[in-house]
Amino acid sequence: MRYFKAVEGYIVNITKALVPFVAGAIMAYIINILMDFYEDLFLKKFHNKKIIRTVAIALSIITFVLVIVLLLGLIIPQLIKIITSIMYVKPDYINSLISDIGNNKFINDILSSMNIDIKNINIASYLTRLIQNVMSGVGNVLTGVISGISGFFNTVISLFMAVVFAMYILVDKERIALQGDKLLRAFMPSQRETVIDTLQVFNTSFKNYFISQVKEAIILGVLLYIVMLIARLPYASSISILVGVTALIPVIGAYAGLFIGALMILTKSLQSMVIFIILHTIVQQFENNVIYPRVVGSSVGLPGMWVIVAVALGGSMGGIFGVFVAVPVAASLYFILKRETEKRLSDNV
């Protein structure tokens, strides 16, 4: 207690030093899913495991990088374009938009039921203040970016270390697993089977969750793209990709994609935005009730109620990273608890 501040400082420094290695381990785990796929594919034709491992690692990293670059290359330009359109929106368009909203019977009925009179709301002034606040925030962000340029090389070095560490893990994953097993047999012989079983449960849960979420996101993006093309809505490719990417985030991802997509289309037409919201809702319901059970099925095995609880806890504890890992962690714990409960009940009978 006397030297707690000093100890805390050492812990913080050690934690910062370990960040690249933790990031590398996470990167290796994700790339390993692709690597297993490529190795299984090549094992049918070749028998040299060393060459197969090298080629599989190279193809996995290339695939991983290409997917990220492709997604960022398609989404970021459109986001910049929509932000620019909002920042430089003309007053005439704002007045026209307000007039369209006020004259739209469907929207008017909804607002009337909420005792809101759109014609008496000075939306133009609100938008003006909003844009000014956004510009002020952008200025603050730019100031922070400029002041943080000195840390750019540290970030590059950390990223390089993470990639190198991930490569080492992928190349020697069998030897690392063997070393871990030796440590368990040496220091925790009585708990070895329990630890290995728990790790296998978590590994299966994480792998099934990531694969199923990627499949679901691709299907949702393709369906939305086809529907938007048929309805001749603007930004069909960009919005469908954006919705597919945000769908990787459980529960809140679909709503984030809907909000951003609606905002993008609003710069073109109010009517198109309303159509997009309706079509997105229909596609989302179809995907949730028809496609999701068939594609994902029981891969995660966590009831919907606990998914919401897990996402809420994960987001509050770990931010966006916590949201991503909350569901597979909760699914693993749920499976272990359920299995242990059933075992003890059967033993008591």
Coordinates of C-alpha atoms in Angstrom, one line a residue:
M1 CA 0.0 0.0 0.0
R2 CA 2.9 2.4 0.8
Y3 CA 4.4 2.0 -2.7
F4 CA 1.1 1.4 -4.6
K5 CA 1.6 4.4 -7.0
A6 CA 5.0 3.1 -8.0
V7 CA 3.7 -0.4 -8.5
E8 CA 0.7 0.9 -10.5
G9 CA 3.1 2.8 -12.7
Y10 CA 5.1 -0.4 -13.5
I11 CA 1.8 -2.2 -14.2
V12 CA 0.7 0.5 -16.6
N13 CA 4.1 0.5 -18.4
I14 CA 4.1 -3.3 -18.7
T15 CA 0.5 -3.3 -20.0
K16 CA 1.4 -0.7 -22.7
A17 CA 4.5 -2.8 -23.7
L18 CA 2.3 -5.9 -24.0
V19 CA -0.4 -4.2 -26.3
P20 CA 1.4 -5.1 -29.6
F21 CA 1.8 -8.7 -28.5
V22 CA -1.9 -9.0 -27.5
A23 CA -2.9 -7.4 -30.8
G24 CA -0.6 -9.9 -32.6
A25 CA -2.2 -12.8 -30.8
I26 CA -5.7 -11.6 -31.8
M27 CA -4.5 -11.1 -35.3
A28 CA -3.0 -14.6 -35.4
Y29 CA -6.2 -16.2 -34.1
I30 CA -8.3 -14.5 -36.8
I31 CA -5.8 -15.3 -39.6
N32 CA -5.5 -18.9 -38.4
I33 CA -9.2 -19.5 -39.4
L34 CA -8.2 -18.6 -43.0
M35 CA -5.0 -20.5 -42.7
D36 CA -6.8 -23.7 -41.6
F37 CA -9.0 -23.4 -44.7
Y38 CA -6.1 -23.0 -47.1
E39 CA -4.2 -25.8 -45.4
D40 CA -7.1 -28.2 -45.7
L41 CA -7.5 -27.1 -49.4
F42 CA -3.8 -27.8 -50.2
L43 CA -3.4 -31.0 -48.3
K44 CA -5.6 -32.7 -50.8
K45 CA -3.1 -32.0 -53.6
F46 CA 0.3 -31.6 -51.8
H47 CA 2.0 -33.5 -49.0
N48 CA 4.9 -31.2 -47.9
K49 CA 3.5 -29.6 -44.7
K50 CA 6.2 -27.0 -44.4
I51 CA 5.6 -25.6 -47.9
I52 CA 1.8 -25.8 -47.3
R53 CA 2.1 -23.9 -44.0
T54 CA 4.2 -21.1 -45.7
V55 CA 1.9 -20.7 -48.6
A56 CA -1.2 -20.8 -46.4
I57 CA 0.2 -18.1 -44.1
A58 CA 1.0 -15.9 -47.1
L59 CA -2.4 -16.3 -48.7
S60 CA -4.2 -15.8 -45.4
I61 CA -2.4 -12.5 -44.7
I62 CA -2.9 -11.3 -48.3
T63 CA -6.6 -12.2 -48.0
F64 CA -7.0 -10.4 -44.6
V65 CA -5.2 -7.3 -45.9
L66 CA -7.1 -7.2 -49.2
V67 CA -10.5 -7.5 -47.5
I68 CA -9.7 -4.6 -45.1
V69 CA -8.3 -2.4 -47.9
L70 CA -11.2 -3.1 -50.1
L71 CA -13.8 -2.3 -47.5
L72 CA -12.0 0.9 -46.4
G73 CA -11.5 1.9 -50.1
L74 CA -15.2 1.5 -50.8
I75 CA -16.7 3.0 -47.6
I76 CA -14.4 5.9 -46.7
P77 CA -14.7 7.9 -50.0
Q78 CA -18.5 7.7 -49.7
L79 CA -18.4 8.8 -46.1
I80 CA -16.2 11.8 -46.9
K81 CA -18.6 12.7 -49.7
I82 CA -21.7 12.5 -47.5
I83 CA -20.0 14.6 -44.7
T84 CA -19.0 17.2 -47.3
S85 CA -22.5 17.3 -48.7
I86 CA -23.9 17.8 -45.2
M87 CA -21.4 20.5 -44.3
Y88 CA -22.0 22.5 -47.5
V89 CA -25.7 21.9 -47.8
K90 CA -27.6 24.9 -49.3
P91 CA -30.3 26.7 -47.3
D92 CA -32.7 26.3 -50.3
Y93 CA -32.3 22.5 -50.0
I94 CA -33.0 22.7 -46.2
N95 CA -36.2 24.7 -46.8
S96 CA -37.3 22.3 -49.5
L97 CA -36.6 19.3 -47.3
I98 CA -38.6 20.9 -44.4
S99 CA -41.4 21.6 -46.9
D100 CA -41.4 18.0 -48.1
I101 CA -41.5 16.7 -44.6
G102 CA -44.4 19.0 -43.7
N103 CA -46.4 18.0 -46.8
N104 CA -45.8 14.3 -46.4
K105 CA -49.0 12.8 -45.2
F106 CA -47.4 9.6 -43.8
I107 CA -44.8 11.5 -41.7
N108 CA -47.4 14.2 -40.8
D109 CA -49.7 11.6 -39.3
I110 CA -46.9 10.1 -37.2
L111 CA -45.8 13.6 -36.0
S112 CA -49.4 14.6 -35.2
S113 CA -49.8 11.5 -33.1
M114 CA -46.8 12.7 -31.1
N115 CA -48.2 16.3 -30.9
I116 CA -45.3 17.7 -33.0
D117 CA -45.9 20.4 -35.5
I118 CA -43.1 20.3 -38.0
K119 CA -44.0 23.7 -39.5
N120 CA -43.4 25.5 -36.2
I121 CA -40.0 24.0 -35.7
N122 CA -37.1 26.1 -36.9
I123 CA -35.1 23.2 -38.3
A124 CA -32.8 25.4 -40.3
S125 CA -31.4 27.1 -37.2
Y126 CA -30.9 23.7 -35.5
L127 CA -29.1 22.4 -38.5
T128 CA -26.9 25.5 -38.7
R129 CA -25.9 25.1 -35.1
L130 CA -25.3 21.4 -35.6
I131 CA -23.0 22.1 -38.5
Q132 CA -21.1 24.7 -36.6
N133 CA -20.7 22.3 -33.7
V134 CA -19.5 19.6 -36.1
M135 CA -17.0 22.0 -37.7
S136 CA -15.8 23.0 -34.3
G137 CA -15.4 19.3 -33.3
V138 CA -13.5 18.6 -36.6
G139 CA -11.2 21.5 -35.8
N140 CA -10.5 20.1 -32.3
V141 CA -9.9 16.6 -33.8
L142 CA -7.5 18.1 -36.4
T143 CA -5.6 19.9 -33.6
G144 CA -5.3 16.6 -31.7
V145 CA -4.2 14.8 -34.8
I146 CA -1.5 17.4 -35.5
S147 CA -0.3 17.3 -31.9
G148 CA -0.2 13.5 -32.0
I149 CA 1.9 13.1 -35.2
S150 CA 4.9 12.6 -33.1
G151 CA 3.5 9.2 -32.0
F152 CA 3.0 8.0 -35.6
F153 CA 6.3 6.1 -35.7
N154 CA 5.5 4.4 -32.4
T155 CA 2.2 3.2 -33.8
V156 CA 3.9 1.9 -37.0
I157 CA 6.5 0.1 -34.9
S158 CA 3.8 -1.4 -32.6
L159 CA 1.9 -2.6 -35.7
F160 CA 5.0 -4.1 -37.2
M161 CA 5.7 -5.9 -33.9
A162 CA 2.2 -7.2 -33.8
V163 CA 2.4 -8.6 -37.4
V164 CA 5.8 -10.2 -36.7
F165 CA 4.5 -11.7 -33.4
A166 CA 1.4 -13.1 -35.2
M167 CA 3.7 -14.7 -37.9
Y168 CA 5.7 -16.4 -35.2
I169 CA 2.5 -17.8 -33.6
L170 CA 1.1 -19.0 -36.9
V171 CA 4.4 -20.7 -37.9
D172 CA 4.9 -22.4 -34.5
K173 CA 1.4 -22.9 -33.2
E174 CA 1.8 -26.6 -32.7
R175 CA 5.0 -26.2 -30.7
I176 CA 3.4 -23.4 -28.6
A177 CA 0.5 -25.7 -27.9
L178 CA 2.9 -28.5 -26.9
Q179 CA 4.8 -26.1 -24.6
G180 CA 1.5 -25.1 -23.0
D181 CA 0.6 -28.7 -22.4
K182 CA 3.9 -29.3 -20.7
L183 CA 3.4 -26.4 -18.4
L184 CA 0.0 -27.8 -17.4
R185 CA 1.3 -31.3 -16.8
A186 CA 4.2 -29.8 -14.7
F187 CA 2.3 -27.3 -12.6
M188 CA -1.4 -28.2 -12.8
P189 CA -1.6 -31.9 -13.5
S190 CA -4.9 -32.4 -11.7
Q191 CA -6.6 -29.5 -13.6
R192 CA -5.0 -30.2 -17.0
E193 CA -8.1 -31.8 -18.5
T194 CA -10.4 -29.1 -17.2
V195 CA -8.2 -26.3 -18.6
I196 CA -7.9 -28.0 -22.0
D197 CA -11.6 -28.7 -22.2
T198 CA -12.4 -25.0 -21.3
L199 CA -10.0 -23.7 -23.9
Q200 CA -11.6 -26.0 -26.5
V201 CA -15.0 -24.7 -25.7
F202 CA -13.9 -21.1 -26.0
N203 CA -12.1 -21.8 -29.2
T204 CA -15.1 -23.5 -30.8
S205 CA -17.4 -20.8 -29.7
F206 CA -15.2 -18.0 -31.0
K207 CA -14.5 -19.7 -34.3
N208 CA -18.2 -20.6 -35.0
Y209 CA -19.2 -17.1 -34.0
F210 CA -16.8 -15.3 -36.3
I211 CA -17.5 -17.5 -39.3
S212 CA -21.3 -17.4 -38.9
Q213 CA -21.2 -13.6 -38.4
V214 CA -19.2 -13.1 -41.6
K215 CA -21.6 -15.3 -43.5
E216 CA -24.6 -13.5 -42.2
A217 CA -23.1 -10.1 -43.0
I218 CA -22.3 -11.1 -46.6
I219 CA -25.8 -12.4 -47.2
L220 CA -27.4 -9.3 -45.6
G221 CA -25.2 -7.0 -47.7
V222 CA -25.9 -8.9 -51.0
L223 CA -29.7 -9.0 -50.3
L224 CA -29.8 -5.3 -49.5
Y225 CA -27.8 -4.4 -52.6
I226 CA -30.2 -6.4 -54.9
V227 CA -33.2 -4.7 -53.3
M228 CA -31.7 -1.2 -53.5
L229 CA -30.9 -1.8 -57.2
I230 CA -34.4 -2.9 -57.9
A231 CA -35.8 0.2 -56.1
R232 CA -33.2 2.4 -57.9
L233 CA -31.9 3.9 -54.7
P234 CA -28.6 5.9 -54.6
Y235 CA -25.4 4.6 -53.1
A236 CA -26.5 1.0 -53.4
S237 CA -23.1 -0.5 -53.4
S238 CA -21.6 1.7 -50.7
I239 CA -24.6 1.4 -48.3
S240 CA -24.9 -2.4 -48.8
I241 CA -21.2 -2.9 -48.0
L242 CA -21.5 -0.5 -45.0
V243 CA -24.5 -2.4 -43.6
G244 CA -22.8 -5.7 -44.1
V245 CA -19.7 -4.5 -42.2
T246 CA -21.7 -3.0 -39.4
A247 CA -23.8 -6.2 -39.2
L248 CA -20.6 -7.8 -37.7
I249 CA -21.4 -5.9 -34.5
P250 CA -24.1 -7.8 -32.7
V251 CA -27.5 -6.2 -31.9
I252 CA -26.5 -2.5 -32.5
G253 CA -24.7 -3.0 -35.8
A254 CA -27.7 -3.2 -38.1
Y255 CA -29.2 -0.1 -36.6
A256 CA -25.9 1.8 -37.1
G257 CA -25.8 0.8 -40.8
L258 CA -29.5 1.9 -41.1
F259 CA -28.8 5.3 -39.6
I260 CA -25.7 6.0 -41.7
G261 CA -27.4 4.7 -44.9
A262 CA -30.5 6.8 -44.3
L263 CA -28.4 9.9 -43.7
M264 CA -26.5 9.3 -47.0
I265 CA -29.6 8.9 -49.0
L266 CA -31.3 12.0 -47.3
T267 CA -28.9 14.2 -49.2
K268 CA -30.5 13.0 -52.4
S269 CA -34.1 12.6 -51.6
L270 CA -36.4 12.4 -48.6
Q271 CA -38.7 10.0 -50.4
S272 CA -35.7 7.7 -51.2
M273 CA -34.7 7.8 -47.6
V274 CA -38.2 6.6 -46.4
I275 CA -38.2 3.8 -49.0
F276 CA -34.7 2.8 -47.9
I277 CA -35.8 2.6 -44.2
I278 CA -38.8 0.5 -45.2
L279 CA -36.8 -1.9 -47.4
H280 CA -33.9 -2.2 -44.9
T281 CA -36.4 -3.1 -42.2
I282 CA -38.0 -5.8 -44.4
V283 CA -34.7 -7.3 -45.4
Q284 CA -33.5 -7.2 -41.8
Q285 CA -36.6 -9.1 -40.6
F286 CA -36.3 -11.6 -43.4
E287 CA -32.7 -12.2 -42.6
N288 CA -33.2 -12.5 -38.9
N289 CA -36.2 -14.9 -39.1
V290 CA -35.4 -17.0 -42.2
I291 CA -31.7 -16.8 -43.1
Y292 CA -30.0 -16.4 -39.7
P293 CA -31.5 -19.6 -38.2
R294 CA -30.3 -21.6 -41.2
V295 CA -26.9 -20.0 -41.6
V296 CA -25.9 -19.6 -38.0
G297 CA -28.2 -22.2 -36.5
S298 CA -27.0 -23.3 -33.1
S299 CA -23.3 -22.4 -33.8
V300 CA -23.3 -20.0 -30.9
G301 CA -26.0 -21.5 -28.7
L302 CA -26.8 -18.4 -26.6
P303 CA -30.4 -17.3 -26.1
G304 CA -31.3 -13.9 -27.4
M305 CA -32.0 -12.4 -24.0
W306 CA -28.4 -13.2 -22.9
V307 CA -27.0 -11.9 -26.2
I308 CA -28.4 -8.4 -25.3
V309 CA -27.1 -8.6 -21.8
A310 CA -23.6 -9.8 -23.0
V311 CA -23.4 -6.9 -25.5
A312 CA -24.4 -4.3 -22.9
L313 CA -21.8 -5.6 -20.4
G314 CA -19.1 -6.0 -23.1
G315 CA -19.7 -2.5 -24.4
S316 CA -19.6 -0.9 -21.0
M317 CA -16.4 -2.8 -19.9
G318 CA -14.4 -2.9 -23.2
G319 CA -16.0 -0.5 -25.7
I320 CA -16.2 -1.6 -29.3
F321 CA -13.8 -4.5 -28.6
G322 CA -15.9 -5.6 -25.7
V323 CA -19.0 -5.7 -27.9
F324 CA -17.3 -7.9 -30.5
V325 CA -16.0 -10.5 -28.0
A326 CA -18.9 -10.4 -25.5
V327 CA -21.2 -12.9 -27.3
P328 CA -18.7 -15.7 -27.9
V329 CA -17.4 -15.3 -24.3
A330 CA -20.9 -15.4 -22.9
A331 CA -21.8 -18.3 -25.1
S332 CA -18.8 -20.3 -23.9
L333 CA -19.7 -19.6 -20.2
Y334 CA -23.3 -20.4 -20.9
F335 CA -22.3 -23.8 -22.5
I336 CA -20.0 -24.7 -19.6
L337 CA -22.5 -23.8 -16.9
K338 CA -25.3 -25.6 -18.7
R339 CA -23.2 -28.7 -19.2
E340 CA -22.0 -28.7 -15.5
T341 CA -25.6 -28.1 -14.3
E342 CA -27.0 -31.1 -16.3
K343 CA -24.1 -33.3 -15.1
R344 CA -24.7 -32.5 -11.4
L345 CA -28.5 -33.0 -11.8
S346 CA -28.0 -36.4 -13.5
D347 CA -25.6 -37.4 -10.7
N348 CA -28.1 -36.5 -8.1
V349 CA -30.9 -38.6 -9.7

